[in-house]
Amino acid sequence: WSTALQSLGVEQGDRVAYIAPNTHAHLEAYYAVPQIGAVLVPINFRLKPEDFAYIINHCGATAVCVQPDHIEAIDAIRDQIPAVEVFVALEGSGDGWLDYEQLVATETGARPEAEPASEIDERDLLTINYTSGTTSRPKGVMITHRNAYMNAIGTLVHVPMTCEDRYLWTLPMFHANGRTFPWIVTAVGGTHICLRKGDPVVARRVVLLQDP
């Protein structure tokens, strides 16, 4: 996905907004976007279209990646987000939308290894996480690479994990970068299990399947 983003013109420092539940495509963003030095902006998918427009404009996003349930909402505000040049549907495609899986497959075949940004400093911006506007407009919190790294290490000191652990995603990834767990689980070689909706019945089935 890193190479696909580069082929679409996304460069170091560019903002890439995501509106998606806990899916593999959303999880991949936490690696692909920072790898080229771009800035990930995960947005609360429960917000209204006008909130989407405000956040996208406020952060200066030039690319928006969206789960199909929210494509209609973004289409309704396209004229309000003129800086966005790239619209990607994370599942399937549509009029004016690029197909995520097709882009990944094409770029993976052309260039197996993504070219990371030439210089990424630990103090460079990694993500911008927005509040949900409970008081006034949503506010963006800037997280650096060092912020995320230190939080991941600090968490593992207090909550040790190993490569045998499996992490079931129920906490929304958009919420404070999933408390940094997209990177924490991978840091120890653990397994991510994505659950796109907080369904207790499905969660219980998943847990039972994982029980040795």
XYZ file of N, CA and C in Angstrom:
636
model
N 0.829 -1.196 0.000
C 0.000 0.000 0.000
C 0.871 1.256 0.000
N 2.063 1.175 0.593
C 2.970 2.324 0.589
C 3.312 2.744 -0.831
N 3.655 1.766 -1.663
C 4.026 2.083 -3.038
C 2.830 2.620 -3.820
N 1.638 2.096 -3.520
C 0.438 2.594 -4.196
C 0.193 4.058 -3.835
N 0.359 4.384 -2.568
C 0.188 5.774 -2.141
C 1.179 6.685 -2.863
N 2.413 6.230 -2.964
C 3.419 7.025 -3.661
C 3.058 7.219 -5.129
N 2.544 6.159 -5.745
C 2.170 6.262 -7.152
C 0.994 7.214 -7.354
N 0.204 7.422 -6.300
C -0.939 8.340 -6.361
C -0.526 9.776 -6.055
N 0.747 9.958 -5.762
C 1.252 11.309 -5.516
C 1.338 11.710 -4.065
N 1.095 10.767 -3.144
C 1.199 11.083 -1.714
C 2.672 11.143 -1.331
N 3.065 12.228 -0.674
C 4.460 12.433 -0.330
C 4.639 12.616 1.172
N 5.890 12.694 1.582
C 6.201 12.893 2.987
C 5.552 14.178 3.498
N 4.886 14.063 4.635
C 4.208 15.212 5.228
C 2.756 15.365 4.821
N 2.329 14.687 3.736
C 0.934 14.761 3.311
C 0.031 14.063 4.329
N -1.191 14.559 4.448
C -2.171 13.968 5.356
C -3.065 12.992 4.600
N -3.241 11.794 5.166
C -4.097 10.771 4.566
C -5.186 10.420 5.576
N -6.426 10.772 5.278
C -7.541 10.544 6.195
C -8.183 9.180 5.953
N -8.587 8.534 7.038
C -9.253 7.235 6.971
C -10.583 7.305 7.718
N -11.629 6.775 7.093
C -12.935 6.640 7.742
C -13.337 5.185 7.582
N -13.091 4.394 8.630
C -13.291 2.950 8.503
C -13.392 2.297 9.867
N -14.095 1.164 9.961
C -14.135 0.384 11.194
C -12.841 -0.418 11.329
N -12.823 -1.362 12.251
C -11.619 -2.175 12.474
C -11.508 -3.280 11.425
N -10.848 -2.977 10.328
C -10.657 -3.944 9.249
C -9.165 -4.075 8.947
N -8.806 -5.080 8.152
C -7.396 -5.265 7.795
C -6.871 -4.062 7.025
N -7.720 -3.472 6.181
C -7.294 -2.321 5.391
C -6.991 -1.116 6.279
N -7.805 -0.934 7.314
C -7.567 0.157 8.260
C -6.273 -0.106 9.038
N -6.074 -1.333 9.487
C -4.864 -1.683 10.226
C -3.613 -1.443 9.384
N -3.680 -1.787 8.112
C -2.528 -1.611 7.228
C -2.114 -0.153 7.113
N -3.070 0.755 7.310
C -2.771 2.184 7.203
C -1.759 2.635 8.241
N -1.760 1.992 9.411
C -0.869 2.395 10.500
C 0.592 2.049 10.219
N 0.818 1.318 9.141
C 2.180 0.998 8.718
C 2.511 1.677 7.386
N 1.611 1.558 6.432
C 1.884 2.056 5.082
C 2.023 3.569 5.018
N 1.126 4.275 5.691
C 1.161 5.744 5.633
C 2.423 6.299 6.292
N 2.761 5.892 7.535
C 3.982 6.409 8.155
C 5.261 5.978 7.443
N 5.224 4.826 6.764
C 6.434 4.322 6.125
C 6.990 5.289 5.082
N 6.114 6.056 4.448
C 6.584 7.023 3.457
C 6.643 8.433 4.042
N 6.505 8.519 5.365
C 6.609 9.815 6.017
C 5.347 10.652 5.963
N 4.248 10.070 5.464
C 2.977 10.794 5.431
C 2.329 10.713 6.818
N 1.246 11.459 7.008
C 0.599 11.563 8.314
C -0.796 10.933 8.246
N -1.048 9.967 9.105
C -2.345 9.290 9.141
C -3.335 10.087 9.979
N -4.567 10.239 9.463
C -5.626 10.941 10.197
C -6.842 10.015 10.283
N -6.918 9.163 11.314
C -8.076 8.280 11.473
C -9.261 9.063 12.055
N -10.386 9.002 11.376
C -11.550 9.813 11.766
C -12.665 8.916 12.314
N -13.327 9.388 13.330
C -14.465 8.695 13.920
C -15.559 8.525 12.857
N -15.828 7.296 12.467
C -16.796 7.058 11.384
C -18.233 7.303 11.825
N -18.452 7.556 13.095
C -19.808 7.807 13.591
C -20.210 9.278 13.482
N -19.311 10.109 13.035
C -19.603 11.539 12.915
C -20.494 11.832 11.714
N -20.968 13.070 11.639
C -21.819 13.501 10.539
C -20.959 13.985 9.367
N -21.534 14.020 8.157
C -20.773 14.483 6.989
C -20.126 15.850 7.176
N -20.837 16.775 7.826
C -20.261 18.111 8.033
C -19.045 18.059 8.950
N -19.033 17.094 9.880
C -17.856 16.913 10.743
C -16.692 16.336 9.936
N -17.013 15.392 9.037
C -15.982 14.849 8.163
C -15.325 15.986 7.379
N -16.155 16.857 6.815
C -15.648 17.963 6.003
C -14.745 18.870 6.823
N -15.169 19.179 8.043
C -14.376 20.069 8.890
C -13.007 19.460 9.186
N -12.981 18.188 9.599
C -11.725 17.542 9.970
C -10.800 17.392 8.767
N -11.354 16.975 7.644
C -10.542 16.800 6.437
C -9.906 18.116 6.022
N -10.674 19.179 6.082
C -10.135 20.499 5.723
C -9.150 21.008 6.772
N -9.477 20.800 8.037
C -8.638 21.317 9.111
C -7.245 20.688 9.106
N -7.179 19.370 8.862
C -5.882 18.692 8.857
C -5.147 18.860 7.537
N -5.879 19.281 6.493
C -5.255 19.476 5.185
C -5.052 18.194 4.409
N -5.946 17.226 4.587
C -5.810 15.938 3.901
C -5.898 16.090 2.386
N -5.037 15.378 1.682
C -5.070 15.349 0.217
C -5.552 13.997 -0.304
N -5.677 13.018 0.605
C -6.182 11.695 0.230
C -7.155 11.227 1.305
N -8.236 10.592 0.873
C -9.247 10.084 1.790
C -9.548 8.629 1.439
N -9.430 7.747 2.433
C -9.697 6.326 2.241
C -10.911 5.962 3.090
N -11.923 5.364 2.445
C -13.227 5.236 3.098
C -13.817 3.837 2.936
N -14.418 3.347 3.999
C -15.159 2.094 3.952
C -16.479 2.359 3.239
N -17.004 1.407 2.452
C -18.187 1.638 1.619
C -19.392 2.264 2.305
N -19.623 1.949 3.580
C -20.787 2.504 4.277
C -20.760 4.025 4.348
N -19.594 4.629 4.139
C -19.462 6.077 4.301
C -19.121 6.809 2.996
N -19.124 6.069 1.910
C -18.844 6.688 0.611
C -19.904 7.724 0.252
N -21.150 7.395 0.507
C -22.236 8.331 0.196
C -22.063 9.642 0.963
N -21.641 9.549 2.221
C -21.449 10.747 3.045
C -20.344 11.624 2.469
N -19.268 10.999 2.008
C -18.163 11.776 1.431
C -18.553 12.352 0.082
N -19.280 11.598 -0.703
C -19.738 12.121 -1.995
C -20.598 13.376 -1.796
N -21.345 13.417 -0.699
C -22.230 14.547 -0.435
C -21.466 15.820 -0.079
N -20.190 15.668 0.322
C -19.415 16.851 0.732
C -18.192 17.086 -0.153
N -18.141 16.448 -1.291
C -16.964 16.578 -2.153
C -16.669 18.032 -2.507
N -17.714 18.797 -2.716
C -17.496 20.199 -3.086
C -16.999 21.032 -1.917
N -17.038 20.449 -0.707
C -16.571 21.160 0.486
C -15.139 20.797 0.874
N -14.549 19.832 0.183
C -13.185 19.398 0.509
C -12.315 19.468 -0.751
N -12.109 20.687 -1.274
C -11.413 20.863 -2.550
C -9.952 20.429 -2.557
N -9.311 20.334 -1.402
C -7.890 19.968 -1.363
C -7.657 18.477 -1.576
N -8.718 17.673 -1.414
C -8.569 16.221 -1.564
C -8.440 15.862 -3.040
N -7.370 15.170 -3.373
C -7.096 14.787 -4.760
C -7.315 13.299 -5.009
N -7.263 12.502 -3.942
C -7.345 11.042 -4.084
C -8.465 10.501 -3.199
N -9.388 9.761 -3.811
C -10.489 9.136 -3.085
C -10.375 7.623 -3.282
N -10.211 6.888 -2.186
C -10.016 5.442 -2.267
C -11.110 4.708 -1.508
N -11.759 3.765 -2.167
C -12.750 2.900 -1.521
C -12.006 1.680 -0.990
N -12.085 1.449 0.312
C -11.337 0.352 0.923
C -11.914 -1.020 0.590
N -13.139 -1.045 0.107
C -13.757 -2.285 -0.364
C -14.543 -1.949 -1.620
N -14.268 -2.655 -2.697
C -14.966 -2.392 -3.945
C -14.545 -1.057 -4.545
N -15.417 -0.493 -5.357
C -15.122 0.783 -5.999
C -16.448 1.471 -6.338
N -16.353 2.614 -6.958
C -17.541 3.358 -7.334
C -17.165 4.503 -8.236
N -18.136 5.255 -8.672
C -17.884 6.380 -9.558
C -17.028 7.418 -8.830
N -15.841 7.659 -9.354
C -14.943 8.628 -8.739
C -14.121 8.070 -7.593
N -14.174 6.757 -7.406
C -13.434 6.117 -6.323
C -12.472 5.063 -6.856
N -11.260 5.034 -6.299
C -10.271 4.027 -6.653
C -10.478 2.786 -5.797
N -10.135 1.623 -6.333
C -10.310 0.340 -5.654
C -9.034 0.014 -4.869
N -9.128 -0.014 -3.554
C -7.969 -0.254 -2.691
C -7.248 -1.563 -3.019
N -7.986 -2.654 -3.039
C -7.367 -3.958 -3.263
C -6.712 -4.037 -4.638
N -7.327 -3.422 -5.620
C -6.746 -3.420 -6.967
C -5.445 -2.612 -6.985
N -5.445 -1.485 -6.305
C -4.241 -0.666 -6.232
C -3.107 -1.420 -5.550
N -3.418 -2.107 -4.446
C -2.404 -2.854 -3.716
C -1.835 -3.972 -4.586
N -2.733 -4.706 -5.251
C -2.285 -5.813 -6.089
C -1.401 -5.332 -7.242
N -1.787 -4.233 -7.850
C -1.022 -3.697 -8.981
C 0.354 -3.227 -8.559
N 0.409 -2.467 -7.470
C 1.687 -1.919 -7.027
C 2.598 -2.982 -6.421
N 2.015 -3.993 -5.776
C 2.826 -5.063 -5.204
C 3.521 -5.845 -6.306
N 2.803 -6.040 -7.420
C 3.408 -6.745 -8.533
C 4.486 -5.938 -9.222
N 4.300 -4.630 -9.243
C 5.260 -3.772 -9.945
C 6.502 -3.510 -9.101
N 6.277 -3.218 -7.815
C 7.399 -2.898 -6.922
C 7.171 -3.603 -5.591
N 7.810 -4.766 -5.396
C 7.555 -5.567 -4.193
C 7.859 -4.852 -2.891
N 8.840 -3.957 -2.890
C 9.226 -3.301 -1.647
C 8.983 -1.809 -1.737
N 8.299 -1.282 -0.728
C 8.044 0.150 -0.694
C 9.323 0.900 -0.382
N 9.452 2.081 -0.936
C 10.607 2.914 -0.652
C 10.249 3.859 0.488
N 10.860 3.669 1.660
C 10.532 4.542 2.787
C 11.010 5.955 2.543
N 10.444 6.909 3.268
C 10.881 8.291 3.144
C 12.362 8.377 3.489
N 13.080 9.264 2.802
C 14.527 9.352 2.971
C 14.923 9.693 4.399
N 14.177 10.569 5.033
C 14.500 10.960 6.398
C 13.216 11.113 7.213
N 13.079 10.283 8.233
C 11.950 10.406 9.145
C 12.528 10.545 10.545
N 12.343 11.688 11.151
C 12.858 11.942 12.489
C 11.835 11.474 13.522
N 12.306 11.062 14.697
C 11.387 10.592 15.729
C 10.418 11.678 16.179
N 10.765 12.936 15.919
C 9.881 14.043 16.294
C 8.933 14.444 15.175
N 9.024 13.753 14.035
C 8.110 14.048 12.931
C 6.696 13.585 13.284
N 5.736 14.217 12.637
C 4.337 13.891 12.887
C 3.995 12.515 12.340
N 3.318 11.724 13.155
C 2.897 10.376 12.774
C 1.404 10.331 12.464
N 0.600 10.835 13.403
C -0.856 10.857 13.218
C -1.429 12.156 13.782
N -2.643 12.458 13.344
C -3.437 13.525 13.964
C -4.760 12.891 14.359
N -5.049 12.903 15.660
C -6.264 12.275 16.173
C -7.226 13.345 16.675
N -8.456 13.282 16.186
C -9.440 14.323 16.501
C -10.423 13.889 17.574
N -10.756 14.859 18.425
C -11.862 14.660 19.354
C -13.148 14.654 18.524
N -14.247 14.281 19.155
C -15.496 14.146 18.399
C -16.431 15.339 18.518
N -15.903 16.481 18.915
C -16.707 17.692 18.914
C -17.731 17.773 20.018
N -17.468 17.131 21.164
C -18.418 17.207 22.278
C -18.471 18.626 22.845
N -17.373 19.353 22.734
C -17.328 20.765 23.117
C -16.722 21.540 21.963
N -17.541 22.346 21.303
C -17.107 23.124 20.146
C -16.669 22.194 19.011
N -15.800 22.673 18.145
C -15.349 21.890 16.998
C -14.369 20.794 17.427
N -14.274 19.705 16.629
C -13.266 18.681 16.938
C -11.872 19.303 16.971
N -11.042 18.787 17.853
C -9.687 19.307 18.008
C -8.676 18.225 17.657
N -7.674 18.589 16.889
C -6.670 17.628 16.459
C -5.504 17.526 17.429
N -5.178 16.289 17.808
C -4.038 16.027 18.696
C -2.910 15.446 17.850
N -1.760 16.097 17.876
C -0.636 15.681 17.041
C 0.241 14.674 17.785
N 0.407 13.491 17.195
C 1.214 12.419 17.773
C 2.455 12.204 16.905
N 3.615 12.227 17.525
C 4.853 12.016 16.773
C 5.244 10.533 16.794
N 6.234 10.192 15.983
C 6.747 8.822 15.987
C 7.258 8.458 17.381
N 7.928 9.394 18.040
C 8.447 9.132 19.384
C 7.305 8.927 20.385
N 6.246 9.726 20.276
C 5.087 9.555 21.158
C 4.593 8.113 21.115
N 4.381 7.622 19.896
C 3.823 6.277 19.724
C 4.802 5.209 20.205
N 6.068 5.404 19.896
C 7.083 4.420 20.297
C 7.160 4.308 21.815
N 7.239 5.456 22.499
C 7.361 5.439 23.952
C 6.114 4.855 24.610
N 4.942 5.138 24.041
C 3.714 4.581 24.602
C 3.667 3.066 24.410
N 4.130 2.596 23.260
C 4.141 1.157 22.999
C 5.072 0.440 23.975
N 6.275 0.971 24.151
C 7.229 0.352 25.070
C 6.711 0.416 26.503
N 6.151 1.568 26.896
C 5.619 1.712 28.246
C 4.496 0.736 28.533
N 3.640 0.511 27.547
C 2.541 -0.434 27.723
C 3.061 -1.851 27.913
N 4.050 -2.227 27.109
C 4.592 -3.585 27.194
C 5.334 -3.824 28.507
N 5.851 -2.773 29.125
C 6.499 -2.913 30.428
C 5.465 -3.323 31.480
N 4.283 -2.739 31.387
C 3.243 -2.996 32.390
C 2.293 -4.122 31.997
N 2.145 -4.350 30.689
C 1.258 -5.417 30.203
C 2.055 -6.282 29.231
N 2.895 -7.156 29.744
C 3.750 -7.977 28.868
C 2.926 -8.819 27.899
N 3.394 -8.890 26.652
C 2.758 -9.717 25.631
C 3.841 -10.513 24.917
N 3.454 -11.588 24.241
C 4.409 -12.401 23.493
C 3.851 -12.683 22.106
N 4.655 -13.365 21.297
C 4.218 -13.698 19.939
C 3.080 -14.717 19.930
N 2.800 -15.312 21.062
C 1.699 -16.279 21.140
C 0.360 -15.604 21.408
N 0.392 -14.324 21.743
C -0.843 -13.610 22.075
C -1.624 -13.205 20.838
N -2.953 -13.182 21.008
C -3.864 -12.738 19.955
C -4.678 -11.573 20.501
N -4.763 -10.513 19.716
C -5.466 -9.312 20.167
C -6.743 -9.139 19.362
N -7.899 -9.219 20.036
C -9.193 -9.058 19.376
C -9.554 -7.575 19.378
N -9.710 -7.002 18.193
C -9.995 -5.578 18.066
C -11.467 -5.276 18.336
N -11.721 -4.718 19.511
C -13.047 -4.202 19.831
C -12.979 -2.684 20.036
N -11.865 -2.194 20.584
C -11.640 -0.763 20.691
C -11.478 -0.182 19.290
N -12.179 0.897 18.946
C -12.027 1.477 17.606
C -10.591 1.940 17.353
N -10.062 1.588 16.209
C -8.705 2.008 15.861
C -8.596 3.521 15.769
N -9.703 4.177 15.383
C -9.634 5.633 15.243
C -9.480 6.324 16.599
N -9.816 5.617 17.676
C -9.780 6.231 19.006
C -8.355 6.187 19.563
N -7.670 7.353 19.507
C -6.299 7.455 20.033
C -5.394 6.382 19.443
N -5.561 6.148 18.131
C -4.779 5.112 17.441
C -4.950 3.751 18.113
N -6.162 3.467 18.560
C -6.404 2.187 19.223
C -5.507 2.010 20.435
N -5.248 3.143 21.138
C -4.353 3.124 22.314
C -2.973 2.568 21.949
N -2.570 2.795 20.696
C -1.249 2.398 20.178
C -1.123 0.896 19.940
N -2.202 0.132 20.109
C -2.109 -1.309 19.935
C -1.852 -1.769 18.502
N -2.128 -0.962 17.450
C -1.708 -1.419 16.120
C -0.214 -1.707 16.061
N 0.574 -0.956 16.817
C 2.025 -1.144 16.829
C 2.476 -2.061 17.965
N 1.777 -2.027 19.091
C 2.164 -2.846 20.243
C 2.088 -4.332 19.907
N 0.973 -4.766 19.336
C 0.779 -6.184 19.023
C 1.819 -6.661 18.020
N 2.072 -5.856 17.011
C 3.054 -6.229 15.994
C 4.465 -6.229 16.560
N 4.741 -5.337 17.498
C 6.083 -5.245 18.090
C 6.511 -6.561 18.737
N 5.552 -7.303 19.285
C 5.886 -8.571 19.938
C 5.613 -9.772 19.025
N 5.210 -9.498 17.790
C 4.911 -10.586 16.861
C 3.579 -11.251 17.129
N 2.666 -10.534 17.797
C 1.352 -11.092 18.092
C 0.434 -11.071 16.874
N -0.775 -11.556 17.063
C -1.748 -11.660 15.970
C -2.900 -10.686 16.184
N -3.198 -9.900 15.145
C -4.349 -9.002 15.175
C -5.574 -9.748 14.655
N -6.681 -9.657 15.361
C -7.952 -10.195 14.874
C -8.919 -9.022 14.783
N -9.255 -8.642 13.569
C -10.068 -7.446 13.356
C -11.557 -7.766 13.449
N -12.256 -6.971 14.231
C -13.707 -7.107 14.392
C -14.325 -5.781 13.994
N -15.003 -5.771 12.845
C -15.469 -4.497 12.311
C -16.631 -3.886 13.085
N -17.260 -4.673 13.933
C -18.377 -4.155 14.725
C -18.360 -4.801 16.101
N -18.703 -4.027 17.117
C -18.712 -4.543 18.474
C -19.897 -5.453 18.728
N -19.810 -6.670 18.241
C -20.881 -7.649 18.379
C -20.446 -8.705 19.399
N -21.086 -8.772 20.584
C -20.650 -9.722 21.619
C -20.766 -11.180 21.200
N -21.746 -11.488 20.373
C -21.924 -12.878 19.926
C -20.761 -13.284 19.025
N -20.422 -12.418 18.070
C -19.300 -12.708 17.174
C -17.995 -12.755 17.957
N -17.834 -11.812 18.899
C -16.615 -11.775 19.708
C -16.450 -13.079 20.483
N -17.528 -13.581 21.046
C -17.446 -14.830 21.810
C -17.068 -16.000 20.907
N -17.608 -16.028 19.700
C -17.256 -17.096 18.769
C -15.787 -17.053 18.416
N -15.272 -15.838 18.214
C -13.867 -15.686 17.884
C -12.998 -16.178 19.035
N -13.358 -15.807 20.257
C -12.599 -16.219 21.429
C -12.597 -17.739 21.554
N -13.756 -18.361 21.332
C -13.846 -19.830 21.435
C -12.998 -20.510 20.368
N -12.948 -19.917 19.187
C -12.138 -20.495 18.110
C -10.649 -20.414 18.438
N -10.255 -19.366 19.181
C -8.856 -19.176 19.525
C -8.438 -19.969 20.758
N -9.416 -20.523 21.485
C -9.099 -21.244 22.712
C -8.469 -22.590 22.376
N -7.214 -22.801 22.811
C -6.555 -24.069 22.500
C -7.191 -25.244 23.242
